[in-house]
Coordinates of C-alpha atoms in Angstrom, one line a residue:
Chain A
X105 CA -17.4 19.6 3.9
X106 CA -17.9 17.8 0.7
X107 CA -14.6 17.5 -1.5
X108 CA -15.8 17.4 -5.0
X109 CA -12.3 16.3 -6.5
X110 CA -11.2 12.8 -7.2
X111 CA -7.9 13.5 -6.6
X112 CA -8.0 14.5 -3.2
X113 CA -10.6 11.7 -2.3
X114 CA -7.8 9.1 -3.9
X115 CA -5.4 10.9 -1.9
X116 CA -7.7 10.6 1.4
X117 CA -8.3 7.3 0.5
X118 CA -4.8 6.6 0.6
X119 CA -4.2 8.2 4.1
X120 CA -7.6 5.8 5.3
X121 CA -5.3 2.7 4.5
X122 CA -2.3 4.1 6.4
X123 CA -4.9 5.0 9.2
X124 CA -6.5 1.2 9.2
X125 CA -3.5 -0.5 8.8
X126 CA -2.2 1.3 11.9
X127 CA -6.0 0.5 13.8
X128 CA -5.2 -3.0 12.9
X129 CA -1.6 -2.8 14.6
X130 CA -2.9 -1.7 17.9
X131 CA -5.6 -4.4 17.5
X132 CA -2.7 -6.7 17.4
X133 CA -3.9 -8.3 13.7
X134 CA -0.3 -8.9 12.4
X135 CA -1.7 -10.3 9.0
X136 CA -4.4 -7.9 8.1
X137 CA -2.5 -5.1 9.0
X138 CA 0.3 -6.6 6.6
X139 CA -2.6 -7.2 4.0
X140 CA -3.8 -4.0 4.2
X141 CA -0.4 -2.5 4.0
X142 CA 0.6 -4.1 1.0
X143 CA -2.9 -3.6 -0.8
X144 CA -3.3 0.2 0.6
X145 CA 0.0 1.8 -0.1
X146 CA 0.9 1.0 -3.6
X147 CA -1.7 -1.2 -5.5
X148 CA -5.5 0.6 -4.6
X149 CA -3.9 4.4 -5.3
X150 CA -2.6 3.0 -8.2
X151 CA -5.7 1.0 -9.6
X152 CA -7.7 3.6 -8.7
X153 CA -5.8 5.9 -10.8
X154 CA -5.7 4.1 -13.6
X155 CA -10.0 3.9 -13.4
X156 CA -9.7 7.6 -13.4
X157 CA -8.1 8.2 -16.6
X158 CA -11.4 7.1 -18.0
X159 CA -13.4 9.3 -15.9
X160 CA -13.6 13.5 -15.3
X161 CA -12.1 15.0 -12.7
X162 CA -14.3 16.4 -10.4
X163 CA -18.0 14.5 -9.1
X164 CA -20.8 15.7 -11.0
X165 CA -23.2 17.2 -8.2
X166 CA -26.2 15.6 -7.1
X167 CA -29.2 15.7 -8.8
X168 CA -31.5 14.9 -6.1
X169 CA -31.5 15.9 -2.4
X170 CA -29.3 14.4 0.3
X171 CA -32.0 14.0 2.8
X172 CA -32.9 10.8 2.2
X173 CA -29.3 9.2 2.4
X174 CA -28.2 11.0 5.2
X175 CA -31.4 10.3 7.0
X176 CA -30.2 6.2 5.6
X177 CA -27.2 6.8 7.4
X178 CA -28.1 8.4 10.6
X179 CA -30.3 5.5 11.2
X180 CA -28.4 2.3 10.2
X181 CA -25.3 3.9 12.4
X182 CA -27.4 4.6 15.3
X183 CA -28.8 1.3 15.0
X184 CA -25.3 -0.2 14.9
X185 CA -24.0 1.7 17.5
X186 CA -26.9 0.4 19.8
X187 CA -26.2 -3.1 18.9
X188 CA -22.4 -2.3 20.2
X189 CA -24.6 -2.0 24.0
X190 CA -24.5 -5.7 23.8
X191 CA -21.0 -6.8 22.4
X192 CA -18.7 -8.2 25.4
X193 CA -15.8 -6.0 26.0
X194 CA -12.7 -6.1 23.5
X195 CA -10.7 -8.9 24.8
X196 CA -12.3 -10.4 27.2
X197 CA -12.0 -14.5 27.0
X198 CA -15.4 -15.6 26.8
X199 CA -16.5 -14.2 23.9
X200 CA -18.0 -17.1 21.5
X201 CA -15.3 -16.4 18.8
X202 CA -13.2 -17.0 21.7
X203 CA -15.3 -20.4 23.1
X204 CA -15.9 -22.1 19.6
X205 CA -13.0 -23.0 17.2
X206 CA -10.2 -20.5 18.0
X207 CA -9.4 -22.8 21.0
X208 CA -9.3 -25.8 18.9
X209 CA -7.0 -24.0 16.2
X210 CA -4.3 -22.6 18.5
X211 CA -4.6 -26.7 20.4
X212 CA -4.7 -28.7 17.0
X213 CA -2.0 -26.4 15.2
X214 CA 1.4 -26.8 16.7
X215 CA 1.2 -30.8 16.2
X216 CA -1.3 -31.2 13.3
X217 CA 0.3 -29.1 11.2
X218 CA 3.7 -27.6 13.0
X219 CA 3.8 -23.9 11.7
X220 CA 4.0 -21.7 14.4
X221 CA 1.9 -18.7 12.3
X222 CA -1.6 -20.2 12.9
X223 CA -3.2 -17.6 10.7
X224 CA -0.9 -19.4 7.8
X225 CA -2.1 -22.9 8.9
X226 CA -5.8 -21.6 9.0
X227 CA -5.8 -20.3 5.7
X228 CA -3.7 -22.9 3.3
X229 CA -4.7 -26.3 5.5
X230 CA -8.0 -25.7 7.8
X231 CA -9.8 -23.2 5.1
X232 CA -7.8 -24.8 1.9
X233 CA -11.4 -24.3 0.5
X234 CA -11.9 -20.9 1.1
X235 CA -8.7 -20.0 0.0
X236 CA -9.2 -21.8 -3.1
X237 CA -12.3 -19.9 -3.8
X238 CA -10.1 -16.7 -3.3
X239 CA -7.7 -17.3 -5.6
X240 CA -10.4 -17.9 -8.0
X241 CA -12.2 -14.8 -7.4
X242 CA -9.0 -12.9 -8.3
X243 CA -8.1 -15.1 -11.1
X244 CA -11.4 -14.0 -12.5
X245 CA -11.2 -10.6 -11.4
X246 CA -8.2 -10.4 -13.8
X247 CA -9.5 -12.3 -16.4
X248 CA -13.1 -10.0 -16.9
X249 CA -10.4 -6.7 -16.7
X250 CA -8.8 -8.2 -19.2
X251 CA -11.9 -8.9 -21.3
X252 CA -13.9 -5.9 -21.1
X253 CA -10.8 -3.4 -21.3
X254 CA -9.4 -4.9 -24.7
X255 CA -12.5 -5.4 -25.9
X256 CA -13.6 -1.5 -25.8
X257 CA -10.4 -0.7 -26.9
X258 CA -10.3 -2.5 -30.2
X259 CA -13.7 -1.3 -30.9
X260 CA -12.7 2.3 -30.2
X261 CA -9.9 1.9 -33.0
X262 CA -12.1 0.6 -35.3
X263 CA -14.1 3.9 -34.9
X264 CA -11.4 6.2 -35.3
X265 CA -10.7 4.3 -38.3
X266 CA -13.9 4.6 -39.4
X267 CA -14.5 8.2 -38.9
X268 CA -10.8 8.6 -40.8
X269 CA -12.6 7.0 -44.3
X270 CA -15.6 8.8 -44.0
Chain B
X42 CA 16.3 14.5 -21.4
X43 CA 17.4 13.3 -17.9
X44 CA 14.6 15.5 -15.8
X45 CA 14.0 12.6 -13.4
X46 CA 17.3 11.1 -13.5
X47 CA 16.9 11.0 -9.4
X48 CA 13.5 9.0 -9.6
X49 CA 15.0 6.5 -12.3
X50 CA 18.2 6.5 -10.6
X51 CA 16.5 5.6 -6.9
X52 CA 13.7 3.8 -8.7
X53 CA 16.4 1.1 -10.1
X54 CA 18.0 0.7 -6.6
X55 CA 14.6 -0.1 -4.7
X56 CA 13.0 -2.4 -7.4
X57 CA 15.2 -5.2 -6.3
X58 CA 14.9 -4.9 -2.5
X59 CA 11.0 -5.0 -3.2
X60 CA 11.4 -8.2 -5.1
X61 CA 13.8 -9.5 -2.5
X62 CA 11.2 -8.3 0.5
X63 CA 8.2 -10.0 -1.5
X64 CA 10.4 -13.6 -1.3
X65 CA 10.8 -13.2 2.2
X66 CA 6.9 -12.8 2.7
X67 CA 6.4 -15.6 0.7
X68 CA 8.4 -18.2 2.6
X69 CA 8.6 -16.8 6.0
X70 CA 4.8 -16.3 5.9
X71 CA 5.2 -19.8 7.7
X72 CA 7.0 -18.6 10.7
X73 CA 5.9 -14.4 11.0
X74 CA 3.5 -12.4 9.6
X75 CA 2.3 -12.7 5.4
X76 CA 1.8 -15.3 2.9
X77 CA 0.9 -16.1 -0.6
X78 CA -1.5 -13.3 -1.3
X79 CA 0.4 -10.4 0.4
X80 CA 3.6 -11.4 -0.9
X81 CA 1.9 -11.5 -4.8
X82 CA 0.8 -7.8 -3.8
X83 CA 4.3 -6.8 -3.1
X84 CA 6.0 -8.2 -6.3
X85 CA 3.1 -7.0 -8.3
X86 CA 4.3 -3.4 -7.0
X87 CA 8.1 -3.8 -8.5
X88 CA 6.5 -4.1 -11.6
X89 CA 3.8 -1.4 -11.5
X90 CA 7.0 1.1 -9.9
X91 CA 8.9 0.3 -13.1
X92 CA 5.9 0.8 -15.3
X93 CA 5.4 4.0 -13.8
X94 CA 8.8 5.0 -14.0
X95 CA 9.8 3.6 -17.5
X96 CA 6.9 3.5 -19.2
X97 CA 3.9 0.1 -20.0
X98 CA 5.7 -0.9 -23.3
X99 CA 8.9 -1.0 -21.1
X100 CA 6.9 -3.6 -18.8
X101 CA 5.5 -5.5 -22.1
X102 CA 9.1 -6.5 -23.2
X103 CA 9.7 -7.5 -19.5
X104 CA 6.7 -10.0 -19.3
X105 CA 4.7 -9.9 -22.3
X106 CA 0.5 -10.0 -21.5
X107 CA 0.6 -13.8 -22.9
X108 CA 2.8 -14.5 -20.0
X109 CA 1.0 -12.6 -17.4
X110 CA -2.3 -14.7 -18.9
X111 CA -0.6 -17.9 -18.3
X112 CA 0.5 -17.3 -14.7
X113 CA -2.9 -16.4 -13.7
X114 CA -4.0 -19.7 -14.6
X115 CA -0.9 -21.7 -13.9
X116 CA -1.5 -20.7 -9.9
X117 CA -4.8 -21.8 -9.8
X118 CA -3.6 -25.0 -11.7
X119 CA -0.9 -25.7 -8.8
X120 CA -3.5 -24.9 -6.3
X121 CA -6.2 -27.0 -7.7
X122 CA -3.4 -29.5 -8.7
X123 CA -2.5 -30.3 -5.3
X124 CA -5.9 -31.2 -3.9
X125 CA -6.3 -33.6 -7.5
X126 CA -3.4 -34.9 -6.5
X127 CA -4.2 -35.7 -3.0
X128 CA -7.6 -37.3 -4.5
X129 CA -5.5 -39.3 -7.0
X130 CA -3.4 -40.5 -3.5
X131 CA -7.1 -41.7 -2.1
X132 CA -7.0 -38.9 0.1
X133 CA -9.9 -35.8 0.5
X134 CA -9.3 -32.8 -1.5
X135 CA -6.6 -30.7 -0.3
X136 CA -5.7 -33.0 2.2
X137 CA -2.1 -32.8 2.9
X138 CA -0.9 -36.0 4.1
X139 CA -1.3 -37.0 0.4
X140 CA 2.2 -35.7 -0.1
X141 CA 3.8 -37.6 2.4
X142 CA 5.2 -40.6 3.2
X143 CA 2.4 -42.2 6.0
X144 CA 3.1 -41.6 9.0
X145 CA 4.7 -37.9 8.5
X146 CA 1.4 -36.1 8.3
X147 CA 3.4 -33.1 9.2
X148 CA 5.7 -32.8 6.2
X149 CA 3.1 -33.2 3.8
X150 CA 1.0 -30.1 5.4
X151 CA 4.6 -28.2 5.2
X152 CA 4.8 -29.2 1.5
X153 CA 1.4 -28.7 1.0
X154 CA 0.9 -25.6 2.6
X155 CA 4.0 -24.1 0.6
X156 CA 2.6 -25.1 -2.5
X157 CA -1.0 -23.6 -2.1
X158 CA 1.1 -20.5 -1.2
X159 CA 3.4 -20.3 -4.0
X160 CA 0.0 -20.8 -6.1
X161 CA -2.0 -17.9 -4.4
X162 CA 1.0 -15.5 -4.6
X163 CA 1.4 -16.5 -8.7
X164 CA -1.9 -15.6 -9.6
X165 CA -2.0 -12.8 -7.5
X166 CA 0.9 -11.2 -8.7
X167 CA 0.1 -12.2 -12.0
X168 CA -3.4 -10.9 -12.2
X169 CA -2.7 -7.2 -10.2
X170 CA -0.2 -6.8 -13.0
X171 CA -2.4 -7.9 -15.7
X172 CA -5.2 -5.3 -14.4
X173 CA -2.2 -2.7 -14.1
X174 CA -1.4 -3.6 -18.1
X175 CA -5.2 -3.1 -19.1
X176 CA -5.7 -0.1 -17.5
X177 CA -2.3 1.7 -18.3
X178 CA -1.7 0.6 -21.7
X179 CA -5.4 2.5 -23.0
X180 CA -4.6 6.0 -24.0
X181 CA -6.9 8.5 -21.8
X182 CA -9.8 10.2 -23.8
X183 CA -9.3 13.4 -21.3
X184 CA -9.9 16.5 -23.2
X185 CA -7.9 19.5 -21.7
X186 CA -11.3 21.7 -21.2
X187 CA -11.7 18.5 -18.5
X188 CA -8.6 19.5 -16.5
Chain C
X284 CA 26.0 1.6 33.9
X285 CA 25.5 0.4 30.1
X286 CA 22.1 0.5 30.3
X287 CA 21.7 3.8 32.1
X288 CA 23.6 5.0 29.3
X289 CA 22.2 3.1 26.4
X290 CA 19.0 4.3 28.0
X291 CA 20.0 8.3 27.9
X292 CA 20.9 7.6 24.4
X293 CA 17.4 6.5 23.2
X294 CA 16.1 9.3 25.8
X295 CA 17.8 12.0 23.7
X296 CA 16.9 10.4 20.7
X297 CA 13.4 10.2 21.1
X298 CA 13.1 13.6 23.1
X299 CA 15.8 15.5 19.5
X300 CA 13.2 13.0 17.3
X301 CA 9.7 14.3 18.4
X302 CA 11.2 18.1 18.7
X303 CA 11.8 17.6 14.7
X304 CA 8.7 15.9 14.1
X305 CA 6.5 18.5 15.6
X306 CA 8.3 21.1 14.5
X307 CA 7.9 19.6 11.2
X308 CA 4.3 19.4 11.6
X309 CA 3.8 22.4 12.9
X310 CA 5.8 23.9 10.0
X311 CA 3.2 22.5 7.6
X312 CA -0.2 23.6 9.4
X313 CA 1.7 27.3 10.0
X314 CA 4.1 28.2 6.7
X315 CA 2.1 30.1 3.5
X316 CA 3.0 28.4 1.0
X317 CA 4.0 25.3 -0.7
X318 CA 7.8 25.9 -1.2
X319 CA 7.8 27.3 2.5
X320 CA 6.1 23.6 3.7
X321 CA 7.9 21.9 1.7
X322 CA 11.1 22.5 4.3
X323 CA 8.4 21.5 7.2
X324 CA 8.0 17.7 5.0
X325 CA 12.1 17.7 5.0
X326 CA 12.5 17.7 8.8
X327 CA 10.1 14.9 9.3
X328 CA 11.3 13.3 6.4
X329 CA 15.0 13.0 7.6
X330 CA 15.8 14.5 11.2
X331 CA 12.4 13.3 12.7
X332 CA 12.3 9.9 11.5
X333 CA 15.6 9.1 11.5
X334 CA 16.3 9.7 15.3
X335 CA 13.4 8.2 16.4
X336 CA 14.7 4.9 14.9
X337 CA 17.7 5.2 16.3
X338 CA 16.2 5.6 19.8
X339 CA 14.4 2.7 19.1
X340 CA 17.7 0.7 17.7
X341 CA 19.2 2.0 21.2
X342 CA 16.3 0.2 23.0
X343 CA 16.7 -2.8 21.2
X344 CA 20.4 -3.4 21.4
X345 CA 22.3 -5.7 19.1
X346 CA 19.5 -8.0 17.7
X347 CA 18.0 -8.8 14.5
X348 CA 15.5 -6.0 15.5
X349 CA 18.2 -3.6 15.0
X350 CA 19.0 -4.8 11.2
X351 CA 15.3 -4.4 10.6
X352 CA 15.5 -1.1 12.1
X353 CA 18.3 0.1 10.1
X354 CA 17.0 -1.0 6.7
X355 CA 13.8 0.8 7.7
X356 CA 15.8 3.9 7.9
X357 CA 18.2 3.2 4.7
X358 CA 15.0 2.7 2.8
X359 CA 12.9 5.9 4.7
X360 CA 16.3 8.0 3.6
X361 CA 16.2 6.7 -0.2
X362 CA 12.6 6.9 -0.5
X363 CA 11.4 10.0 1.9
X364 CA 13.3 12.7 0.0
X365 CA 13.2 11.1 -3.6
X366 CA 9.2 11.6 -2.8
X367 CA 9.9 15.3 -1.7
X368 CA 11.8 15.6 -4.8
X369 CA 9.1 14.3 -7.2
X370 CA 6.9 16.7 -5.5
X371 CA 8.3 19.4 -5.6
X372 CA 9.9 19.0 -9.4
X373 CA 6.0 18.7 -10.3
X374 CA 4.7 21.5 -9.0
X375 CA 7.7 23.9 -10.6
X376 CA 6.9 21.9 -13.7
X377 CA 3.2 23.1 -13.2
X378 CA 3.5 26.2 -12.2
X379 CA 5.8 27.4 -15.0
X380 CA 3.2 26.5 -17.3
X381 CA 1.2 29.5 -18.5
X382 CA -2.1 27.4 -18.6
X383 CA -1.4 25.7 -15.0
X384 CA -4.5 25.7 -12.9
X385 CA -2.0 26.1 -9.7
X386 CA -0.4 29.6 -9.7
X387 CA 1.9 29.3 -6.2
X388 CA 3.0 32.3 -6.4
X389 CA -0.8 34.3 -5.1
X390 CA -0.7 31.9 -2.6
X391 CA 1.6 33.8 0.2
X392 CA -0.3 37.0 0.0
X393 CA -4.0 35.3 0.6
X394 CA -2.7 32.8 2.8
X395 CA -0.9 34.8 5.1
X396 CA -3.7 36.9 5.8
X397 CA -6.0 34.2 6.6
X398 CA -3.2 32.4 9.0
Chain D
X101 CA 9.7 6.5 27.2
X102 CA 7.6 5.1 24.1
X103 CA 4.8 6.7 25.0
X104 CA 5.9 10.0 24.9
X105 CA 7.2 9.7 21.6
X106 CA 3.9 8.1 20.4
X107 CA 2.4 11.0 21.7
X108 CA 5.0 13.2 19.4
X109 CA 3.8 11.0 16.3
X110 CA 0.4 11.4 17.3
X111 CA 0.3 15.4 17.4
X112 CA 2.4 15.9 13.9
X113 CA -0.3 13.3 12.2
X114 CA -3.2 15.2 13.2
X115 CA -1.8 18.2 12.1
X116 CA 0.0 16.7 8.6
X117 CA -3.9 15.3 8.7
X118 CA -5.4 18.6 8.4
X119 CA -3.1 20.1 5.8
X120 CA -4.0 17.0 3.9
X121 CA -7.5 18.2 4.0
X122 CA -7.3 21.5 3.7
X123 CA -5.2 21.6 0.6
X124 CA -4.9 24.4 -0.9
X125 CA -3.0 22.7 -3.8
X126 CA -2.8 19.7 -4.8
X127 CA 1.0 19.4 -3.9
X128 CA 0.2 20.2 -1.0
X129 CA -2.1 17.4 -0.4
X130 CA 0.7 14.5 -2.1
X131 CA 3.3 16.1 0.0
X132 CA 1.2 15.9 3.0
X133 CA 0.3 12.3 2.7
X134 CA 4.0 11.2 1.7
X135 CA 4.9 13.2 5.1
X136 CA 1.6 11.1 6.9
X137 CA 3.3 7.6 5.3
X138 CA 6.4 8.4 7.3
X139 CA 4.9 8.9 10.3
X140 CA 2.9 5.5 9.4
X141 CA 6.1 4.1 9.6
X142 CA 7.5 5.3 13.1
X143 CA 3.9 4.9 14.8
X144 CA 3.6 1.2 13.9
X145 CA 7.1 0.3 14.7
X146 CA 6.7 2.3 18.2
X147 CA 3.7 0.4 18.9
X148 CA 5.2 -2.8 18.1
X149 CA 7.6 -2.0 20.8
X150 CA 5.5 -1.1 23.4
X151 CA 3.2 -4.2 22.7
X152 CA 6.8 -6.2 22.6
X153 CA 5.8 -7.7 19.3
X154 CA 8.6 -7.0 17.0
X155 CA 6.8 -8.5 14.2
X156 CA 5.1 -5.4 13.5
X157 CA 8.2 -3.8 12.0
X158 CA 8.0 -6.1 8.5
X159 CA 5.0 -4.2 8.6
X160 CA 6.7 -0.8 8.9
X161 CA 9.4 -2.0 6.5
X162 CA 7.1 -2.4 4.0
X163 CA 5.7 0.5 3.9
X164 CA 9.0 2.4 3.9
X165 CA 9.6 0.3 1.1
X166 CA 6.5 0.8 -1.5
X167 CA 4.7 3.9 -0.1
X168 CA 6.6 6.3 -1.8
X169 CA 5.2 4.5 -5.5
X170 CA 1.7 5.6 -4.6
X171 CA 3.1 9.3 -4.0
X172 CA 5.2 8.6 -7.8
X173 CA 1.5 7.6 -9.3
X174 CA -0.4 10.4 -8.3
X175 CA 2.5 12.9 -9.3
X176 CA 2.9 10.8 -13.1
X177 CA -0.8 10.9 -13.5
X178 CA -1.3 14.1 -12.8
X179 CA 1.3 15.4 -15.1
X180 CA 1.0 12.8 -18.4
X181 CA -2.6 12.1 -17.7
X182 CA -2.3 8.6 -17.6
X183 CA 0.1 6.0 -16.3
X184 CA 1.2 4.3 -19.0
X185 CA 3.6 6.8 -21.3
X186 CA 7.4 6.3 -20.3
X187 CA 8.6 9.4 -19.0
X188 CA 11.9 9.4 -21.3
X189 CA 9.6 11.0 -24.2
X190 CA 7.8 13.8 -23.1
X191 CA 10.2 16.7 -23.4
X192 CA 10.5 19.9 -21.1

């Protein structure tokens, strides 16, 4: 079962989100499952869109065989559903994510910093680094879509004008 | 001319409860669930739903690319500001405490964190509408033997 | 007594909601064609979703819940059939065009052989 | 209580699921993940009551708010082959 059109696999994709964002729910991940709620279900359909106005419509078939990539596949998932064997069972206490800083977090939060959403205080006070680096990332991300699309499009103009004299 | 009166007519009543929801991320991200970056998302999608309805050059008048540019930078600039001004204080980077009186550690991460939040959600906003811009204002090259 | 009747009220909801919403679904896996599933969208759309909020706004009571509860179901009402809509308007749009790749109208006859 | 409507939610997405795959047209496809969106909807805010976190419904009212834009996209792109034209000028 191999869909060939981009519009259904957009589509799919878009059902995927709704599917995670409802796996992160019963995981009880308030904030990812908001992330992925508000990225899934109106920007990535959209964006992804947009990236196929330059494209075709339908995936050009393979030239080579798939034997070697599903073979790729088969192996890394059996290897990572072996190393699921050793992972301790989904919420039990003494995990290490559990032992190491999330204790400290949930302690240090409520008088360090008073918020009582400790994913906020993680992100903007704890990890004000990280975060920084995030907005950067997408602050660049914007900037390079902005270079490279108004570049290619100014050129293309100049072509058309070109062709037009000649 | 009116053929989707109903998706211009319901488009017009939903943009503003989207805005409205994206505040409410924003500040209450303290208190339940969201923050800067999921609340940028949200308000970047009133935009894009009245692009899509009323057309990119629609959305240019509304906030022209120059403006989108400079919100980009400008929440980077209030997040980066805030730690330069907690050096400036004699404090770390980023440290909150900087932008309280001593002794109130607490209000200055409250400040602090609202600020870094307000920055994310700027550029994010900002840029997801910026990306929406580049791509939809190009005219497609699709031939109709493609479709 | 409130409760026991507060609590038949969400029961009925719930039990009238999830008739709808299977029905629904069951309407789109079983009906040929497009326009026919179209009717199977509405009923989960409107019926299903709405009374399965409002057993859940009976199990909540008066509480903020509630107000989020109801806005999920003003904005499900405005939104749900204004997508419907969009739909539906596209795919008359397409299919009275004479080079449209999607001709509805062989679908009934090939699909309701298959089904 | 809950869980029997969960269980309700649960049937009618697997089977909006496989219309969503199996097409035929692509209308069929949008109007089967617009239908899967709604469903989102009711399954997270059930779950949110049967884990007692009522939290979970900004979740749900968010999507109630923008999912329907995604639907809007895919319908606009399909038809003007690109999202940026307004939809004022393209006459019937």
């Amino acid at each position: 079962m191999v869909l060939r059109d981009l519009f259904a696999a957009v589509m799919l994709s878009g059902v995927f989100s709704l599917l995670s964002a409802g796996l992160f729910v019963a995981l009880d991940a308030v904030d990812v499952a908001f992330t992925e709620a508000a990225v899934g279900a109106g920007i990535s359909t959209v964006l992804m869109l947009g990236t196929m106005a330059f494209t075709s419509r339908t995936e050009k078939p393979p030239q080579h065989s798939r034997a070697l990539p599903i073979l790729v596949v088969v192996v890394t998932g059996a290897a990572l559903i072996y190393g699921t064997a050793d992972l301790p069972p989904f919420g039990s206490p003494d995990t290490p994510v559990q032992l190491h800083v999330a204790p400290e977090y949930i302690e240090r939060t409520p008088h360090e910093i008073g918020l009582p959403n400790i994913v906020t205080a993680v992100l903007a006070s704890y990890r004000g680094f990280d975060t920084l680096g995030e907005t950067t990332v997408i602050f660049t991300a914007g900037i390079a879509v902005i270079v490279l699309l108004h570049r290619s499009s100014g050129r293309r103009r100049k072509e058309d004008e070109d062709e037009e004299e000649a | 001319m009116e053929h989707h009166f109903i998706l211009r007519v319901i488009s017009k009543m939903l943009i503003p409860p989207i805005m409205l929801y994206a505040l409410y991320v924003q500040f209450h991200g303290d208190f339940g669930p969201g923050g800067g970056f999921q609340a940028g998302v949200i308000f970047a999608v009133a935009f894009i739903l009245y692009a899509i309805v009323f057309g990119v050059e629609t959305l240019t008048l509304v906030c022209p690319p120059a403006v989108l540019r400079a919100g980009m930078a400008l929440g980077v600039l209030l997040y980066a500001g805030t730690g330069v001004y907690s050096l400036l204080r004699g404090y770390n980077y980023l440290d909150y405490a900087a932008l309280a009186e001593p002794g109130h550690a607490e209000h200055g991460q409250h400040l602090g964190i609202l600020l870094v939040e307000g920055g994310v959600g700027l550029t994010v906003a900002s840029a997801m509408i910026a990306i929406f811009v580049a791509f939809a204002s190009r005219s497609p090259d699709i031939k109709d033997t493609d479709w | 007594m409130m409760d026991l009747a507060l609590d038949i009220a969400s029961w009925v909801s719930f039990a009238l909601g999830a008739f709808f919403l299977i029905v629904g679904a069951v309407g789109m896996i079983r009906l040929p064609d497009f326009w026919s599933r179209l009717h199977g969208a509405g009923i989960i759309d409107t019926a299903g979703a709405e009374l399965i909020l409002l057993g859940m706004a009976f199990q909540a009571g008066l509480t903020q819940t509630t107000i989020k509860l109801a806005l999920i179901g003003l904005f499900l009402f405005l939104t749900s059939p204004t997508g419907t809509h969009a739909v539906a308007n596209a795919a008359h749009v397409a299919g009275l065009r004479p080079l449209g790749q999607i001709k509805d109208d062989e679908k009934p006859t090939t699909e309701g052989d298959a089904s | 209580m809950f869980v029997a409507a969960i269980t309700a939610v649960f049937i009618s997405m697997a089977l909006i699921l496989i219309r969503a795959m199996a097409g035929p047209t692509l209308y069929d496809r949008v109007l089967a993940v617009n239908a899967f969106g709604t469903v989102t909807v009711l399954m997270i805010g059930l779950i949110g009551f049967v884990t007692d976190r009522p939290d979970f419904l900004d979740i749900a009212l968010l999507y109630a708010l923008i999912n329907f834009v995604g639907t809007i996209a895919i319908l606009k792109f399909f038809r003007y082959r690109g999202l940026g034209r307004s939809t004022a000028d393209a006459s019937e």
